[in-house]
Coordinates of C-alpha atoms and ligand atoms in Angstrom, one line a residue:
M16 CA -0.1 0.0 0.1
I17 CA 1.4 3.3 -1.0
P18 CA 1.1 5.9 1.4
L19 CA -0.5 9.2 0.1
V20 CA 1.3 12.4 -0.4
T21 CA 0.7 15.5 -2.0
V22 CA 3.7 16.9 -3.3
D23 CA 3.4 20.8 -3.2
P24 CA 4.2 22.1 -7.0
V25 CA 5.9 25.0 -5.3
I26 CA 8.1 22.8 -3.8
G27 CA 8.6 20.2 -6.6
Y28 CA 9.4 17.0 -4.3
V29 CA 8.2 14.6 -1.5
D30 CA 9.4 16.8 1.4
E31 CA 9.9 14.7 4.8
P32 CA 13.0 13.4 6.9
V33 CA 14.7 10.5 6.2
D34 CA 15.7 7.8 8.7
P35 CA 19.4 8.6 8.8
S36 CA 19.9 4.8 9.8
L37 CA 18.4 4.0 6.2
D38 CA 20.5 2.2 3.8
L39 CA 19.3 4.2 0.8
V40 CA 20.9 2.1 -1.9
E41 CA 19.8 -1.1 -0.6
E42 CA 16.0 0.3 0.0
I43 CA 16.7 1.8 -3.2
G44 CA 17.4 -1.8 -5.0
R45 CA 14.5 -3.1 -2.9
L46 CA 11.7 -0.7 -4.1
K47 CA 13.0 -0.7 -7.7
R48 CA 12.2 -5.1 -7.4
E49 CA 9.1 -5.0 -5.2
K50 CA 7.2 -2.1 -7.5
N51 CA 9.0 -3.4 -10.7
A52 CA 10.5 0.0 -11.5
V53 CA 13.4 0.6 -13.8
L54 CA 15.9 3.8 -12.7
L55 CA 17.3 5.7 -15.9
A56 CA 20.3 8.3 -15.1
H57 CA 21.9 10.6 -17.4
Y58 CA 25.8 10.9 -17.0
Y59 CA 25.1 14.3 -15.3
Q60 CA 23.8 12.8 -11.9
E61 CA 25.8 12.6 -8.8
P62 CA 27.6 9.4 -8.6
A63 CA 25.9 7.9 -6.0
I64 CA 22.5 8.0 -8.2
Q65 CA 24.7 6.9 -11.3
D66 CA 26.2 3.5 -9.2
V67 CA 21.9 2.7 -8.3
A68 CA 20.6 3.3 -11.9
D69 CA 19.5 0.3 -13.8
Y70 CA 20.9 2.2 -17.2
I71 CA 23.1 5.5 -17.4
G72 CA 22.8 7.1 -20.9
D73 CA 22.7 10.2 -23.1
S74 CA 19.7 11.9 -24.4
L75 CA 19.1 9.4 -27.3
G76 CA 20.1 6.3 -25.5
L77 CA 17.7 7.3 -22.3
S78 CA 14.7 7.9 -24.9
R79 CA 15.1 4.6 -26.3
K80 CA 15.0 2.8 -23.0
A81 CA 12.9 4.4 -22.2
A82 CA 10.5 3.8 -25.0
A83 CA 11.3 -0.2 -24.5
T84 CA 11.3 -1.1 -21.0
D85 CA 8.8 -3.7 -19.8
A86 CA 8.9 -2.1 -16.2
D87 CA 5.7 -0.6 -15.1
I88 CA 7.8 3.0 -13.0
I89 CA 10.5 4.3 -14.9
V90 CA 12.3 6.6 -12.7
F91 CA 14.1 9.8 -14.3
A92 CA 17.1 10.6 -12.7
G93 CA 17.7 13.8 -15.0
V94 CA 15.9 16.7 -15.7
H95 CA 12.2 17.5 -17.0
F96 CA 12.5 17.8 -20.2
M97 CA 13.6 14.2 -20.3
A98 CA 11.2 12.8 -17.9
E99 CA 8.7 14.4 -20.5
V100 CA 10.1 12.9 -23.4
A101 CA 9.5 9.4 -21.5
K102 CA 6.1 10.2 -21.1
I103 CA 5.6 10.6 -24.5
L104 CA 7.1 7.7 -25.8
S105 CA 5.5 5.7 -23.0
P106 CA 2.3 6.8 -21.9
R107 CA 0.8 4.1 -19.9
K108 CA 4.2 3.9 -17.6
K109 CA 4.3 5.9 -14.3
V110 CA 7.2 8.0 -15.1
L111 CA 8.7 9.8 -11.6
L112 CA 11.1 13.0 -11.4
P113 CA 12.7 13.0 -8.0
D114 CA 12.2 16.7 -8.3
L115 CA 10.4 18.2 -11.1
N116 CA 12.5 21.7 -10.2
A117 CA 15.3 20.0 -12.2
G118 CA 14.6 22.0 -15.6
C119 CA 17.3 23.4 -18.3
S120 CA 18.5 26.5 -19.2
L121 CA 17.8 25.9 -22.5
A122 CA 14.4 24.7 -22.3
D123 CA 13.6 27.5 -20.3
A124 CA 15.4 29.9 -22.8
C125 CA 12.3 28.8 -25.9
P126 CA 8.7 29.7 -24.1
A127 CA 6.6 27.9 -26.7
D128 CA 4.6 31.1 -27.5
D129 CA 7.8 33.0 -27.9
F130 CA 8.8 30.4 -30.1
A131 CA 5.5 30.0 -32.4
A132 CA 6.2 33.6 -33.0
F133 CA 9.3 33.4 -34.3
K134 CA 8.9 30.0 -36.2
A135 CA 5.9 31.7 -38.3
R136 CA 8.3 34.5 -39.6
Y137 CA 10.1 31.8 -41.9
P138 CA 6.7 29.7 -43.1
D139 CA 9.1 27.5 -45.8
H140 CA 11.3 25.9 -43.1
V141 CA 11.4 23.0 -41.3
V142 CA 12.1 23.4 -37.7
V143 CA 14.9 20.6 -36.0
S144 CA 14.8 21.2 -32.1
Y145 CA 16.9 19.9 -29.9
I146 CA 15.7 17.3 -27.6
N147 CA 16.5 19.9 -24.7
C148 CA 13.1 21.7 -24.9
S149 CA 9.4 21.6 -23.7
A150 CA 7.0 19.1 -25.0
A151 CA 5.0 22.1 -26.2
T152 CA 8.2 23.8 -27.8
K153 CA 8.7 19.7 -29.3
A154 CA 5.2 20.0 -30.5
L155 CA 5.7 23.0 -32.5
S156 CA 9.0 21.3 -34.3
D157 CA 9.0 19.1 -37.4
I158 CA 11.8 16.4 -36.1
I159 CA 13.7 16.5 -32.7
C160 CA 17.4 15.8 -32.4
T161 CA 19.9 14.9 -29.6
S162 CA 23.7 16.0 -29.4
S163 CA 24.5 12.2 -30.9
N164 CA 22.0 12.4 -34.1
A165 CA 21.4 16.0 -35.0
E166 CA 24.6 15.8 -37.7
A167 CA 23.4 12.6 -39.3
I168 CA 19.2 14.4 -39.3
I169 CA 20.4 17.5 -40.7
R170 CA 22.3 15.4 -43.5
Q171 CA 19.0 14.1 -44.4
I172 CA 17.0 17.2 -44.9
P173 CA 17.4 18.3 -49.2
P174 CA 19.8 21.1 -49.4
E175 CA 17.5 23.5 -50.9
Q176 CA 15.3 23.3 -47.8
G177 CA 15.6 26.4 -45.2
I178 CA 15.9 24.8 -41.5
I179 CA 14.9 26.6 -38.3
F180 CA 17.2 25.2 -35.5
A181 CA 16.0 25.7 -31.6
P182 CA 16.9 26.0 -28.9
D183 CA 20.9 25.3 -28.7
R184 CA 22.5 28.4 -30.5
N185 CA 26.0 26.7 -29.9
L186 CA 25.0 22.9 -31.2
G187 CA 23.4 25.0 -34.1
A188 CA 26.5 27.1 -35.1
W189 CA 28.6 23.9 -34.9
L190 CA 25.9 21.7 -37.3
A191 CA 26.1 25.0 -39.6
K192 CA 29.9 24.6 -39.5
Q193 CA 29.7 20.6 -40.5
T194 CA 27.4 20.6 -42.4
G195 CA 27.6 23.8 -44.6
R196 CA 23.9 24.2 -44.2
N197 CA 22.9 27.8 -43.3
L198 CA 20.5 27.3 -40.4
V199 CA 18.1 29.9 -38.5
L200 CA 19.0 29.6 -34.8
W201 CA 17.0 30.4 -31.5
D202 CA 19.6 32.0 -29.5
G203 CA 19.5 30.0 -26.2
V204 CA 22.7 28.5 -24.1
C205 CA 23.4 25.6 -21.6
I206 CA 24.1 27.4 -18.5
V207 CA 27.3 24.9 -18.3
H208 CA 28.7 24.5 -21.2
Q209 CA 29.0 28.4 -21.7
T210 CA 31.1 29.3 -18.9
F211 CA 33.9 27.0 -19.7
S212 CA 37.0 29.3 -20.2
E213 CA 39.4 29.5 -23.4
E214 CA 42.0 31.2 -21.8
K215 CA 42.1 28.5 -19.1
L216 CA 41.8 25.6 -21.3
V217 CA 44.2 27.1 -23.3
R218 CA 46.4 26.7 -20.2
L219 CA 45.5 23.2 -19.8
K220 CA 46.6 22.3 -23.1
V221 CA 50.0 24.1 -22.4
R222 CA 50.5 21.9 -19.4
F223 CA 49.1 18.8 -20.5
P224 CA 50.4 18.1 -24.3
G225 CA 49.4 15.6 -26.4
A226 CA 46.1 15.3 -24.3
P227 CA 43.1 15.1 -26.6
V228 CA 40.4 17.9 -25.5
L229 CA 36.8 16.0 -25.7
A230 CA 34.3 18.6 -26.0
H231 CA 30.0 18.5 -26.1
P232 CA 29.1 20.7 -28.8
E233 CA 27.0 22.4 -26.7
C234 CA 30.0 24.5 -25.5
D235 CA 30.8 27.9 -27.0
E236 CA 32.4 28.5 -30.6
T237 CA 35.9 29.6 -28.6
V238 CA 36.0 26.2 -26.8
L239 CA 35.1 24.0 -29.4
R240 CA 37.6 25.3 -31.6
H241 CA 40.6 23.6 -29.3
A242 CA 38.5 20.3 -29.4
D243 CA 40.2 17.4 -30.9
F244 CA 36.8 15.2 -30.8
I245 CA 33.1 16.7 -30.2
G246 CA 30.4 15.0 -29.5
S247 CA 27.2 13.7 -27.4
T248 CA 28.5 12.6 -23.6
S249 CA 27.8 8.8 -24.4
Q250 CA 30.4 9.2 -27.6
I251 CA 32.6 11.4 -25.6
R252 CA 32.6 8.4 -22.7
A253 CA 33.0 5.6 -25.8
F254 CA 36.2 7.9 -27.3
A255 CA 38.4 7.3 -23.9
R256 CA 37.7 4.2 -24.0
E257 CA 38.4 3.3 -27.6
D258 CA 41.6 6.1 -27.7
A259 CA 44.8 4.7 -26.2
R260 CA 46.2 7.9 -25.0
D261 CA 46.2 8.2 -21.2
T262 CA 44.9 12.2 -20.5
F263 CA 42.0 13.5 -21.7
I264 CA 41.0 17.5 -20.9
V265 CA 36.5 17.2 -20.8
A266 CA 34.7 20.1 -21.8
T267 CA 31.1 19.1 -20.7
E268 CA 29.2 18.5 -17.1
E269 CA 31.8 16.8 -14.4
G270 CA 29.1 14.0 -13.6
I271 CA 30.6 12.4 -16.8
L272 CA 33.9 11.9 -15.6
H273 CA 33.0 8.8 -13.1
Q274 CA 31.8 6.5 -15.6
M275 CA 35.0 7.4 -17.7
Q276 CA 37.1 6.8 -15.0
K277 CA 35.2 3.7 -13.8
D278 CA 36.1 2.5 -17.7
N279 CA 39.6 3.2 -17.6
P280 CA 41.1 2.9 -14.0
G281 CA 45.0 4.0 -15.4
K282 CA 43.9 6.6 -17.5
H283 CA 43.6 10.1 -16.2
F284 CA 40.7 12.8 -16.9
I285 CA 40.8 16.3 -16.6
P286 CA 37.8 18.7 -16.4
A287 CA 38.2 21.7 -18.4
P288 CA 37.6 24.5 -16.0
P289 CA 34.4 27.8 -16.2
E290 CA 35.0 31.2 -16.1
G291 CA 35.1 32.5 -12.3
G292 CA 36.8 31.0 -9.6
C293 CA 35.2 27.6 -9.0
S294 CA 36.7 24.6 -10.8
C295 CA 33.9 22.6 -11.0
S296 CA 30.8 22.4 -13.8
Q297 CA 27.9 20.7 -12.2
C298 CA 24.8 20.9 -13.7
P299 CA 22.3 22.7 -11.2
H300 CA 19.1 21.2 -12.3
M301 CA 21.0 17.9 -12.6
R302 CA 22.4 18.1 -9.3
L303 CA 18.6 19.1 -7.4
N304 CA 18.3 15.0 -7.4
T305 CA 19.6 13.5 -4.4
L306 CA 19.8 9.6 -3.1
E307 CA 17.1 11.4 -0.4
K308 CA 14.8 12.2 -2.8
L309 CA 14.9 9.4 -5.3
Y310 CA 14.1 7.3 -2.1
L311 CA 11.0 9.1 -1.3
C312 CA 9.9 9.4 -5.1
L313 CA 9.9 5.4 -4.9
V314 CA 8.4 5.5 -1.7
H315 CA 5.6 7.7 -2.3
E316 CA 5.6 7.3 -6.5
A317 CA 5.2 11.1 -7.1
P318 CA 5.9 13.5 -8.1
E319 CA 5.1 12.1 -11.5
I320 CA 4.9 13.5 -14.9
T321 CA 1.6 14.0 -16.2
M322 CA 0.7 15.2 -19.7
D323 CA -2.2 16.1 -22.1
E324 CA -3.2 13.8 -24.9
G325 CA -3.2 15.9 -27.3
L326 CA -0.2 17.9 -26.3
R327 CA 1.8 14.2 -26.2
L328 CA 0.7 13.0 -29.5
A329 CA 2.0 16.4 -31.1
A330 CA 5.0 16.2 -29.3
L331 CA 5.6 12.5 -30.4
R332 CA 5.5 12.6 -34.1
P333 CA 9.1 14.8 -34.1
I334 CA 10.0 12.4 -31.9
E335 CA 9.3 9.7 -33.7
R336 CA 11.0 11.4 -36.9
M337 CA 13.7 11.4 -34.8
M338 CA 13.8 7.8 -34.0
A339 CA 12.8 6.8 -37.9
M340 CA 16.2 9.1 -39.0
S341 CA 18.3 8.0 -36.5
A342 CA 18.4 4.0 -36.4
G343 CA 22.1 3.8 -37.1
V344 CA 23.4 6.4 -34.6
Q345 CA 25.1 5.1 -31.4
Ligands
13P407 P1 23.3 14.6 -24.4 O1 23.8 13.2 -22.8 O2 22.5 14.0 -24.7 O3 25.2 14.7 -24.9 O4 23.2 15.7 -23.5 C1 24.0 16.7 -23.0 C2 23.1 17.5 -21.9 O5 23.3 17.9 -21.6 C3 21.3 16.5 -21.3 O6 21.0 17.9 -20.5
SF4_408 FE1 19.8 22.0 -19.5 FE2 22.7 22.6 -19.8 FE3 21.9 21.2 -17.5 FE4 22.4 20.0 -19.6 S1 24.0 21.0 -18.7 S2 20.8 19.8 -18.4 S3 22.2 21.7 -21.1 S4 21.6 23.2 -18.0

């Protein structure tokens, strides 16, 4: 029997004390088994959450898992737009997000009403939107993409076809450079990837000559121009596994270093530093999820992601197009 709780929408998570003597890792494992729940986690989650997850991946991998799971409950250790995608793809599952406040600066930068007005200025253009946006913005889009499949998708659009790309201007500018296409860009950025310091990165390159720079395409061009490899989180992880060198500079949220270090115990991973005094690069949204909130979310099966069916169907169409256009992409 589930103890009923109401999640205050202003607070956004189950706000109650957790018995400090509980072994949360064990309790989360027990609840997952008892409730037939699957725990999907993004690489930017804190290491303790990654260690209890059933699957850790990038946005494309997580979407594929959410669509394919036969679990009754999907607990999404990630941010709101990711849990929304899980609900869109698996409407009959209960989808839980430990903290509803876990948003994304890119999604916030592209409100659907403003985007609709922007889109109306380019009536002949196809709209390709990065998955880091709300369900309402997805519903205004023709094709969704992630950082893994964006280039492959743009290349499948006929060369004479105009394209709007939203909401990440850095990813969009990088795609335009890669494909030679003239993309109309929405002006959004990720607060984490936008703040890596070019100057500090160059100093690191001098200190560690020969260490390749692995960067996420959400980074600013001033950082991307120093990168030896640019890809999604899963692609960055795979590159480090396959490359024979022993030291790497990594320009993305530092949570990914946990899996990279586990994959390659003998290699060294150096996080690229952001501007300002801090040497850490943690996404403040992703890091709202904690083991305690995860535990309470499984106990009470809340907060739950719910969605109007009309909106879900409208957002599903461009996601299904993405899935069809990225069959071979890892
Ligand atoms: P990927 O893990 O798909 O590369 O995306 C990174 C990101 O910023 C997720 O919010
Ligand atoms: Fe959004 Fe950036 Fe955080 Fe990813 S790292 S969830 S893009 S704010």
